[in-house]
XYZ file of C-alpha atoms in Angstrom:
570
model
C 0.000 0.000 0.000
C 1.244 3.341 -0.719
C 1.861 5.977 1.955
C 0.408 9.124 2.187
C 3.468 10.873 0.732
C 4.064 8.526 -1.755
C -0.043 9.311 -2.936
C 0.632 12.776 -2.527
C 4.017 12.695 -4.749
C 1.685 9.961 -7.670
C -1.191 12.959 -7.155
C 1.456 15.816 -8.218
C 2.371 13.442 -11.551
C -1.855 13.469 -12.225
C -2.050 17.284 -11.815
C 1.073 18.057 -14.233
C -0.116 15.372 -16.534
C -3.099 17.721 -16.793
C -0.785 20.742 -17.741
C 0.817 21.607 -21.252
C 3.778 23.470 -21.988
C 5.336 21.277 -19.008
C 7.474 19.983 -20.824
C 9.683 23.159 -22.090
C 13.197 22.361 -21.987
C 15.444 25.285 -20.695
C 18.068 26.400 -23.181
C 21.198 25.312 -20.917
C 23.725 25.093 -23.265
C 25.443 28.468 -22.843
C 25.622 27.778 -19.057
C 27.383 24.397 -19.404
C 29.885 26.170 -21.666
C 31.221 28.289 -19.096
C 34.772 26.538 -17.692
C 37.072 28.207 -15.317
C 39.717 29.682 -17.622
C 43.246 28.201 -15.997
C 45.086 25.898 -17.898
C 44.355 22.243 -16.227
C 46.207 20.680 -13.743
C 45.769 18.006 -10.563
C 42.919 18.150 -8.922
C 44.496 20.271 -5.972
C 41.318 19.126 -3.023
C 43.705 20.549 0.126
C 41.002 21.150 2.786
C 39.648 20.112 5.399
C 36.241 18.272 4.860
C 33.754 19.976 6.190
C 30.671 17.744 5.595
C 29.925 19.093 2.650
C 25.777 18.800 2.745
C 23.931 16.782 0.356
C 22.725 19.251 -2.167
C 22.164 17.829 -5.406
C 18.118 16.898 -9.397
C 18.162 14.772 -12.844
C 18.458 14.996 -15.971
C 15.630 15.456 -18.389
C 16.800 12.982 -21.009
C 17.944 10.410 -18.685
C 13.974 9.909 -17.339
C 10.572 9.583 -18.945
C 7.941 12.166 -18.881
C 6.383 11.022 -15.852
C 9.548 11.438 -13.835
C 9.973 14.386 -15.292
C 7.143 15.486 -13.918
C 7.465 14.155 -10.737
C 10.570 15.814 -9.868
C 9.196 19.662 -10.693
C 12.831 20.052 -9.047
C 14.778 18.276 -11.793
C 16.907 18.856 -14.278
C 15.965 21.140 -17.377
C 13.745 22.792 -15.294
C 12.007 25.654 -16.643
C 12.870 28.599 -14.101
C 12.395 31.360 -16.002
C 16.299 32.420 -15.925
C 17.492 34.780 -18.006
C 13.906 35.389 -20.067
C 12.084 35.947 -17.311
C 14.297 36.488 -14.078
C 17.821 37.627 -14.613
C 18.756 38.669 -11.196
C 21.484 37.113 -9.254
C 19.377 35.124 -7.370
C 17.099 33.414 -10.145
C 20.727 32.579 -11.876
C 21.599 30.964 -8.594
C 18.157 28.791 -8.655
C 19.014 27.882 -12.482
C 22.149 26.605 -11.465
C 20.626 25.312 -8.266
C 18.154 22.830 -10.263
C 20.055 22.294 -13.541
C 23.944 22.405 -13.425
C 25.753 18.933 -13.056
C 29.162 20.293 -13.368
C 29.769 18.034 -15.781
C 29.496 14.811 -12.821
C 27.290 12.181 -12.176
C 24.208 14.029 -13.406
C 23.069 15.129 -9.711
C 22.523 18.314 -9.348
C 21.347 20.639 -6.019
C 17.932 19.987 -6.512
C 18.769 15.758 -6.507
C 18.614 15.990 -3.175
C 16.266 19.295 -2.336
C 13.496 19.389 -4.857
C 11.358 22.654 -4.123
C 8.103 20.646 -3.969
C 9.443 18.720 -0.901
C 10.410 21.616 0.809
C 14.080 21.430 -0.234
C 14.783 17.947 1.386
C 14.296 14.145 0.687
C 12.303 11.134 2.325
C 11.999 7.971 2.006
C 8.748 8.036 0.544
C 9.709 10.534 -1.906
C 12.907 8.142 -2.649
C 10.293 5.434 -2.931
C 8.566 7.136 -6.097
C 11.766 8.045 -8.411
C 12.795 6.379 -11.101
C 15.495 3.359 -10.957
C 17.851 5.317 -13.084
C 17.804 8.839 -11.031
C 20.728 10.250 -10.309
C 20.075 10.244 -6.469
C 20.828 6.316 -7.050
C 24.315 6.809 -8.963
C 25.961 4.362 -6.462
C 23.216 1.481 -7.549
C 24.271 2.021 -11.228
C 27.166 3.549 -12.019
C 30.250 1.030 -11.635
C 32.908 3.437 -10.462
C 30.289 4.434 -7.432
C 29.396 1.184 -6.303
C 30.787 -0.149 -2.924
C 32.693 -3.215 -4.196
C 32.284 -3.339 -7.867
C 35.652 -3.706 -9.463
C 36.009 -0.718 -11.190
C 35.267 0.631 -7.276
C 38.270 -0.734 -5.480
C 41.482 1.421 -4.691
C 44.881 1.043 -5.348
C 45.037 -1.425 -2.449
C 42.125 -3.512 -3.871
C 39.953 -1.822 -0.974
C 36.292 -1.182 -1.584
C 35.195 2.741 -1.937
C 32.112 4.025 -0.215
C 30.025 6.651 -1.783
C 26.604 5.771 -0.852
C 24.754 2.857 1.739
C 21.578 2.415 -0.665
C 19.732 0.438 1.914
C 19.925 3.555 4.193
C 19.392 5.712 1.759
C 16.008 4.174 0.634
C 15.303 3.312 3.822
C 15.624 6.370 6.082
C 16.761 9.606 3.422
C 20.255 8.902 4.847
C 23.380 10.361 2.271
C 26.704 9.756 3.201
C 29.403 12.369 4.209
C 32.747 12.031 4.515
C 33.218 15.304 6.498
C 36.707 13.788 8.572
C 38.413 13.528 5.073
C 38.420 11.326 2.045
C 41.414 9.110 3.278
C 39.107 5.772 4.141
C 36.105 6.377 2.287
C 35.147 2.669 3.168
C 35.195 2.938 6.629
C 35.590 6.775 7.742
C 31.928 7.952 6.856
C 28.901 8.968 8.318
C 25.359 9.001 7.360
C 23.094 12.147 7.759
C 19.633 13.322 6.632
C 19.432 16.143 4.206
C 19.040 19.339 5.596
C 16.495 21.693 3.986
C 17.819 24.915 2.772
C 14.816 27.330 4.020
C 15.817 30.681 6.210
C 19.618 30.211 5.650
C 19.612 34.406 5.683
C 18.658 33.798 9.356
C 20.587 31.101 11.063
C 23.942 30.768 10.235
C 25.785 33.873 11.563
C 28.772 32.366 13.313
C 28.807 33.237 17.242
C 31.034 35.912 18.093
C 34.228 34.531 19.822
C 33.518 31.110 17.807
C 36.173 29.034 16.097
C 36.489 31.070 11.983
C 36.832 29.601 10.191
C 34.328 28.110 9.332
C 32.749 32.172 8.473
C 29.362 30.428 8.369
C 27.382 27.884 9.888
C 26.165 25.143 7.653
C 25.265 21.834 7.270
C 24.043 19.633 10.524
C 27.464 20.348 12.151
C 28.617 23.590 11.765
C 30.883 23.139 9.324
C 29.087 22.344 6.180
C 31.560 24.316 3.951
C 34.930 23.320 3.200
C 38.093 25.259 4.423
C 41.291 24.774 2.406
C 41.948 25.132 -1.508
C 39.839 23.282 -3.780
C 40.758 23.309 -7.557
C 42.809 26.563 -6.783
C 39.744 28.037 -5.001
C 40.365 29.137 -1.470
C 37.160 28.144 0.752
C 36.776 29.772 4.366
C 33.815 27.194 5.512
C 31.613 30.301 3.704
C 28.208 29.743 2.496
C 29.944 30.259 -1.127
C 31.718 27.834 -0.476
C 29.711 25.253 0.138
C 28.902 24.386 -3.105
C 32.828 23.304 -3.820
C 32.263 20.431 -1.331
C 29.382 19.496 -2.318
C 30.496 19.019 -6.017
C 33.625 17.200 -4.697
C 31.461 15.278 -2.236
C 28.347 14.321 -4.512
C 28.888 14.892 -8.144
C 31.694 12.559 -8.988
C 31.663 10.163 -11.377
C 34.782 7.783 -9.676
C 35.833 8.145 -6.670
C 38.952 9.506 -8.048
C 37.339 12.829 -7.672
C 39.757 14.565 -10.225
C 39.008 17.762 -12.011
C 41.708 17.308 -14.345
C 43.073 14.821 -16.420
C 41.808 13.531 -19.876
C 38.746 12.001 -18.267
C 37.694 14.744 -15.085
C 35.099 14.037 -12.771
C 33.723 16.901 -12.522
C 34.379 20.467 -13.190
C 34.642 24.100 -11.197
C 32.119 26.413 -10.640
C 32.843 30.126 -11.306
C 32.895 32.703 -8.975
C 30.200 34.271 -10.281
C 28.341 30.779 -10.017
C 29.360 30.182 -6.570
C 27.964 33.799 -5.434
C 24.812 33.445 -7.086
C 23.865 30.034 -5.813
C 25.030 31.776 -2.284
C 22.120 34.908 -3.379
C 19.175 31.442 -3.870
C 20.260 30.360 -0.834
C 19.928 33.726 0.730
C 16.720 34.081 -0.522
C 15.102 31.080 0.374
C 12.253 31.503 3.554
C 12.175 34.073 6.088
C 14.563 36.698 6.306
C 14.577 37.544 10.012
C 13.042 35.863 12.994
C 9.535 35.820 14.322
C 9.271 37.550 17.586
C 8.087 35.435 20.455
C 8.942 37.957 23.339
C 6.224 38.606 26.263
C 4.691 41.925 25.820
C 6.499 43.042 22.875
C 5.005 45.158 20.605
C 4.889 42.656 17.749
C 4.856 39.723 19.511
C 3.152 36.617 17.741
C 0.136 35.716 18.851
C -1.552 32.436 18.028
C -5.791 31.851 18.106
C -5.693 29.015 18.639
C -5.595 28.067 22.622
C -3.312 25.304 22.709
C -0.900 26.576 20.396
C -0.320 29.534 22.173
C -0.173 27.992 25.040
C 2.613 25.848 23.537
C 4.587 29.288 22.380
C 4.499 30.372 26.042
C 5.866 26.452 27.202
C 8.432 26.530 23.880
C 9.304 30.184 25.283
C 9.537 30.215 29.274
C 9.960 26.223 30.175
C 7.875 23.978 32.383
C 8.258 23.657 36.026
C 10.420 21.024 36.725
C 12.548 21.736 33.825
C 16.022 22.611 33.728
C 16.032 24.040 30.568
C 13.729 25.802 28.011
C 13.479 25.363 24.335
C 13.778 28.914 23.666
C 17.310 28.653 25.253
C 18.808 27.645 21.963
C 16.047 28.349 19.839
C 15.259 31.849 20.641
C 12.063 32.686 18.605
C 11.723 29.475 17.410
C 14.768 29.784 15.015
C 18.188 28.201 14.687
C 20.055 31.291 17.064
C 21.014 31.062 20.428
C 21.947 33.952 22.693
C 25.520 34.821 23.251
C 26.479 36.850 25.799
C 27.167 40.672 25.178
C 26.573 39.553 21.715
C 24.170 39.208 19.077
C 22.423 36.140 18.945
C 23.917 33.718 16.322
C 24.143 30.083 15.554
C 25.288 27.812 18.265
C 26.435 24.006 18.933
C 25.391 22.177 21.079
C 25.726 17.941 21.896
C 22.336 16.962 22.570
C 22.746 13.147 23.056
C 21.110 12.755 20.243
C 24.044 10.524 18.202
C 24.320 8.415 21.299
C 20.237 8.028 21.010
C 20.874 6.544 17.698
C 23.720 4.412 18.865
C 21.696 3.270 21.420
C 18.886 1.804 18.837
C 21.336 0.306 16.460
C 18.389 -2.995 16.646
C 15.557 -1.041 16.336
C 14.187 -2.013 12.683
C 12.120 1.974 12.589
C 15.729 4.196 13.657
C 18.020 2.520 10.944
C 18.546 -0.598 8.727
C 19.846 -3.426 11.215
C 23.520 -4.603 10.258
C 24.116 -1.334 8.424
C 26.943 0.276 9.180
C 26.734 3.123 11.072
C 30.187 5.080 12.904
C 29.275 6.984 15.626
C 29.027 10.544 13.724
C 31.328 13.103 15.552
C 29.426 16.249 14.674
C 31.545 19.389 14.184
C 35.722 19.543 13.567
C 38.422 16.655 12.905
C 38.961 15.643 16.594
C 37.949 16.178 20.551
C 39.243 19.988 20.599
C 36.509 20.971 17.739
C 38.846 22.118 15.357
C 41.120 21.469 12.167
C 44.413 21.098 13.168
C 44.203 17.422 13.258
C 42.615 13.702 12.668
C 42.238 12.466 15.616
C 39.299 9.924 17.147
C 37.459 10.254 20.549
C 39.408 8.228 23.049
C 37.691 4.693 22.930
C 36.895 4.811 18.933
C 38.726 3.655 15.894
C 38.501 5.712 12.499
C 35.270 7.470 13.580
C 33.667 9.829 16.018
C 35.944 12.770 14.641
C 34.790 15.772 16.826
C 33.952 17.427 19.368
C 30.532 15.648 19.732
C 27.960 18.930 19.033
C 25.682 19.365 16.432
C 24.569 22.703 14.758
C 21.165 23.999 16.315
C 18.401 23.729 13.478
C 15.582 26.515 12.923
C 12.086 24.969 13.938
C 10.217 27.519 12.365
C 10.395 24.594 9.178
C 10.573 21.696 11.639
C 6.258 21.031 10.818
C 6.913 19.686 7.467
C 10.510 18.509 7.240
C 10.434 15.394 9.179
C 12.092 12.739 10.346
C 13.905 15.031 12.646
C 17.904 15.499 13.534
C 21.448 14.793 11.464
C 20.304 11.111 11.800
C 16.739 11.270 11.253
C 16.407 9.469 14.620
C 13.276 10.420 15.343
C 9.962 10.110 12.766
C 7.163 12.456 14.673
C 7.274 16.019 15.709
C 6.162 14.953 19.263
C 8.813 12.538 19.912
C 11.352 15.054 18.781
C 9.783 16.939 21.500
C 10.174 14.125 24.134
C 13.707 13.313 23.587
C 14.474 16.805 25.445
C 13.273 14.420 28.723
C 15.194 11.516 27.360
C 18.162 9.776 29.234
C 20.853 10.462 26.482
C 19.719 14.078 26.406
C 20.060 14.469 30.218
C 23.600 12.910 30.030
C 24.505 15.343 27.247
C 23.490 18.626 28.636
C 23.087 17.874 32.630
C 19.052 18.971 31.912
C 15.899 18.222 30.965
C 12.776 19.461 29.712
C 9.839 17.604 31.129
C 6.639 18.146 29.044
C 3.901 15.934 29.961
C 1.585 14.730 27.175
C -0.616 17.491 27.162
C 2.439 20.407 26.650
C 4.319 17.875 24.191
C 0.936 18.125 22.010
C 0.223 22.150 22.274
C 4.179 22.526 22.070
C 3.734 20.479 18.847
C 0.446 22.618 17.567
C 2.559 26.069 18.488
C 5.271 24.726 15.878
C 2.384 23.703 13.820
C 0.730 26.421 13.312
C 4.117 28.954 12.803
C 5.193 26.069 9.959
C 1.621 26.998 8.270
C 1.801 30.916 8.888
C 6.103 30.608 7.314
C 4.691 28.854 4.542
C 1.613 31.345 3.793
C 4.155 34.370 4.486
C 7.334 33.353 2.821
C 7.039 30.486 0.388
C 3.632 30.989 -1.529
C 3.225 34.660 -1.668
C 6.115 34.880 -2.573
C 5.795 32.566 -5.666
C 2.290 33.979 -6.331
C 3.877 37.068 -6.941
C 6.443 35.415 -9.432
C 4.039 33.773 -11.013
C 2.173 36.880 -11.735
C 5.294 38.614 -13.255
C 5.850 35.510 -15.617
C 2.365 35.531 -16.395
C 2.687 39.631 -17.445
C 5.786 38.405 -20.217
C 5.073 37.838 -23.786
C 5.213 35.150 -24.997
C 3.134 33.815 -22.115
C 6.266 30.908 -20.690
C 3.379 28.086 -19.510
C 6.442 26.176 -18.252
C 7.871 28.264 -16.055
C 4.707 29.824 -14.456
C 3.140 25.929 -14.364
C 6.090 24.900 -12.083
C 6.056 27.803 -10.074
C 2.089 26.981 -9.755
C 3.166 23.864 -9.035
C 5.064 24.693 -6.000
C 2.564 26.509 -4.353
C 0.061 23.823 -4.281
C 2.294 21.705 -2.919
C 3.051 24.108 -0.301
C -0.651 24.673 0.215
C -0.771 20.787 0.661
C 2.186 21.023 3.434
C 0.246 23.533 5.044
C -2.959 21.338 4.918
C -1.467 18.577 6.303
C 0.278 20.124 9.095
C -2.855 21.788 10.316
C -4.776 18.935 10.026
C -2.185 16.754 11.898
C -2.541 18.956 14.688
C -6.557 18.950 14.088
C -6.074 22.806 14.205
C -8.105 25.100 12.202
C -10.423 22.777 10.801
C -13.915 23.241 12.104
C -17.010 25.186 11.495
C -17.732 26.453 7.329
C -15.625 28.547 4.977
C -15.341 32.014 6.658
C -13.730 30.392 10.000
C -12.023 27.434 8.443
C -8.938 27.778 7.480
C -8.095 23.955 5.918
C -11.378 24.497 3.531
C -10.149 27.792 2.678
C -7.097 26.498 2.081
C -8.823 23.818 -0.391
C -10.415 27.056 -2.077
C -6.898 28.554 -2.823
C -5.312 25.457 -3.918
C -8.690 25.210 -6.991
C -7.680 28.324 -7.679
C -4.192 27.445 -8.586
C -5.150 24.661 -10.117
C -7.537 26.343 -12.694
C -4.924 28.793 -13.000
C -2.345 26.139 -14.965
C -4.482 25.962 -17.397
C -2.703 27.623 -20.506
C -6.088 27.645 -22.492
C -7.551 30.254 -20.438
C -6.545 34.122 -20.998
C -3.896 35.408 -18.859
C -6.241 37.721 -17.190
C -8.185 34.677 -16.308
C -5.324 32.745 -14.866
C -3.701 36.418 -13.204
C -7.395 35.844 -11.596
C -7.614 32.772 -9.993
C -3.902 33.798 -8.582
C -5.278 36.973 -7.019
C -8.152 34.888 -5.725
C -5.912 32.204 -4.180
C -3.228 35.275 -2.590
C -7.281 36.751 -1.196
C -7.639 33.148 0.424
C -4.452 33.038 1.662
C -4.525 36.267 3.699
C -7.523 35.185 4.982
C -6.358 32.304 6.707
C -3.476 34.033 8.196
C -6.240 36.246 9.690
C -7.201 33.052 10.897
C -4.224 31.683 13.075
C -2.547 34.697 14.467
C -3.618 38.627 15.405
């Protein structure tokens, strides 16, 4: 039996199916003419691995026209750069969803297709194609663990991906402690979305730079080093060196020179506009959750605001709040005599995992798994050396902490943590009161059932309002521009239709999760109203009616929208 995501992903194929002009294939060729101009040489990868985060989509020709249209995040997608958007940022998204770097064929989007919220499950896994390039390491010789044309020098087998855990559990393996032993020295993390970057990965003041920025699940998602003759600071520009180096190869070699190169270099000017997509991704700033402030968020519904207040000042008993590294509900702790930035912390949470190495729902028994180290090459936390926990052998590189996550995108990103260790927004609540977490941190936050489920509902209902606010008014407006160019571009303004109604469906199926908002008729109820919007966006892919008809139903849906926001918060 399918699952609901896997119905809701087969439902999305339906709807496009519907469409025409889906099909438009984006004029790339200019863009994979552009090569660094240096004269080649050895691949010159001196760095320090940083983790480089799993941020690759398809291509077009490689898939049929279903898969195509299941993966509105894959290559030869039709974003509307330069015809229709030519700012940095919409070069940055072109890139984002359609440059391989002459690799594998994965691109950004492989791994963070826009219609699942820039992050992979295994139910999404579950519905691509056999020969997508998420599943290189299942068909491409030189990438599978074993195969002979995988083995080094020394006749050793080469890790690149665990398929089993990546079908299993959205797991993607890193090699942030250095690509000396890829078959042993790995770890295996879930793929981090890349909403509200802008706002949560200021390094703390006083903090170990580099890395300049925070990224990836420990801190220090960006390389630091030389890669290709590029010198990387751990900088959000950065980031996309590693990941090329880390994802797109096609051995294990990982050579950009040579007769037969791996991969290529991005340019500068590639690297700073997929920096300015990042950037632009989700909210910009925080919400403010502060008692008595003048714009301080309030919630209509009951129990969710009673779970802001819990999430904000703690629960008797507890020795800890949420807010303490969260501060409104975002990735930024507070710093003393500083401004709030983007902390570590070890949770327990890799030990939780360690702990549940059996347990057939946390991971894929008899898989390996090393004990994942979380941020630097050794105990101290920084770069200045390889060098193990005391007790482990070729793993645990680290000093054990973990980079603190936003929540504000928590509702509709699960399974939850590096690991994806935990499936349900409530038990990621609970393991604040779990043993491994009091171990960690010498605290404990001890909801009862009750406060886990309006704590749950508060995060709810701010997931809903983030996604009204910052993901589809934002593409409604988009859409309307495309829709004002002539030629009308049905591709580009079906895709971006696209994405809203799936972000309409995220926000349905949060709130109705939480079995908030969803009573009484239209005027007061905001899941039916969100049903309205998502018709209107529906009728407004089809390219046989006017534009002003489909400019319209767009307005209509942006009326509907604002209405429910009216409906969860003052």
């Amino acid at each position: 039996m399918n699952s609901p995501l896997q119905i809701r992903a087969i439902t999305k194929i339906l709807l496009l199916s519907l469409t025409s002009g889906f099909l438009f294939i984006a004029d790339m060729s200019q863009l994979h003419q552009v090569v660094r101009s240096q004269a080649p040489r050895a691949a010159d990868i001196s760095l320090h691995w940083q983790g480089a985060r799993s941020i690759a989509v398809r291509p077009a020709a490689q898939h049929g026209f279903f898969a195509q249209l299941l993966a509105t995040a894959s290559a030869e997608v039709a974003t509307g750069y330069p015809a229709i958007f030519n700012d940095l940022a919409s070069q940055g998204e072109d890139l984002f969803f359609n440059e391989t770097f002459d690799g594998n064929g994965r691109t950004c989007g492989t791994c963070h297709p826009a219609t699942e919220n820039f992050t992979l499950t295994a139910d999404f896994i579950a519905t691509l194609a056999p020969d997508d390039p998420l599943f290189v390491a299942e068909f491409i010789p030189a990438l599978m663990f074993g195969a002979p044309e995988n083995l080094d020098a020394q006749g050793n087998p080469q890790r690149f991906e665990n398929p089993a855990l990546m079908r299993a559990f959205g797991l993607i393996t890193e090699n942030q402690d250095g690509m000396g032993d890829t078959g042993k020295r790995f770890n295996m993390r879930s793929i981090p979305h890349n909403i509200g970057m802008s706002a949560s990965i200021l390094t703390p003041a006083g903090a170990l730079m580099p890395p300049e920025d925070r990224t990836g699940w420990s801190g220090d998602g960006a390389p630091i080093g030389t890669i290709d003759g590029i010198p990387a600071l751990g900088r959000l520009e950065d980031f996309l060196l590693g990941a090329i180096v880390q994802h797109y190869p096609l051995t294990l070699a990982r050579s950009f020179a040579g007769p037969n190169p791996d991969f290529r270099s991005p340019t500068q000017t590639e690297l700073d506009a997929m920096a300015a997509f990042l950037l632009s991704l989700g909210r910009l700033q925080d919400l403010v959750l502060d008692a008595g402030a003048a714009n301080e968020l309030i919630l209509k519904d009951a129990g969710a605001e009673a779970g802001k207040v819990l999430f904000r000042d703690g629960v008797p008993g507890g020795t800890t709040r949420c807010a303490s590294c969260h501060m409104n509900a975002g990735a930024n702790a507070e710093v003393t005599d500083s401004t709030p930035a983007n902390r570590n912390f070890d949770t327990g949470i890799e030990q939780f995992l360690q702990n549940r190495l059996n347990d057939p729902t946390v991971t894929v028994i008899g898989e390996p798994r090393p004990f994942d180290g979380g941020f630097g090459t050794n105990p101290a936390g920084d770069f200045t050396s390889l060098l193990a926990q005391p007790g482990f052998d070729n793993e645990n590189f680290g000093d054990l902490t973990f980079n603190t996550p936003s929540l504000i995108e928590a509702a509709d990103t699960p399974p939850f943590f590096h690991n994806n260790a935990i499936a349900t927004l409530e038990d990621s609540i609970r393991f604040y009161n779990t043993i491994e977490f009091q171990q960690a941190r010498d605290a404990a936050i001890p909801f009862n059932e009750v406060q886990v489920t309006q704590v749950a509902n508060f995060l709810r209902v701010i997931n809903a309002l983030d996604n009204i606010d910052n993901a589809i008014l934002r593409q409604a407006d988009r859409a309307l521009l495309a829709l004002a160019h002539q030629p009308t571009p049905h591709a580009v303004i079906d895709r971006i239709l696209l994405i809203m109604i799936s972000d309409i469906d995220d926000v349905r199926t949060v709130l109705t999760d939480g079995d908030l908002h969803n009573s009484g008729g239209l005027p007061v109820n905001a899941v039916k109203r969100l049903d309205k919007a998502k018709k209107r966006l529906q009728r407004a892919m089809n390219t046989n009616a006017s534009v002003t008809a489909r400019t319209h139903h767009i307005a209509a849906a942006e009326d509907e929208l604002a209405a429910i926001r009216g409906l969860l918060r003052n």
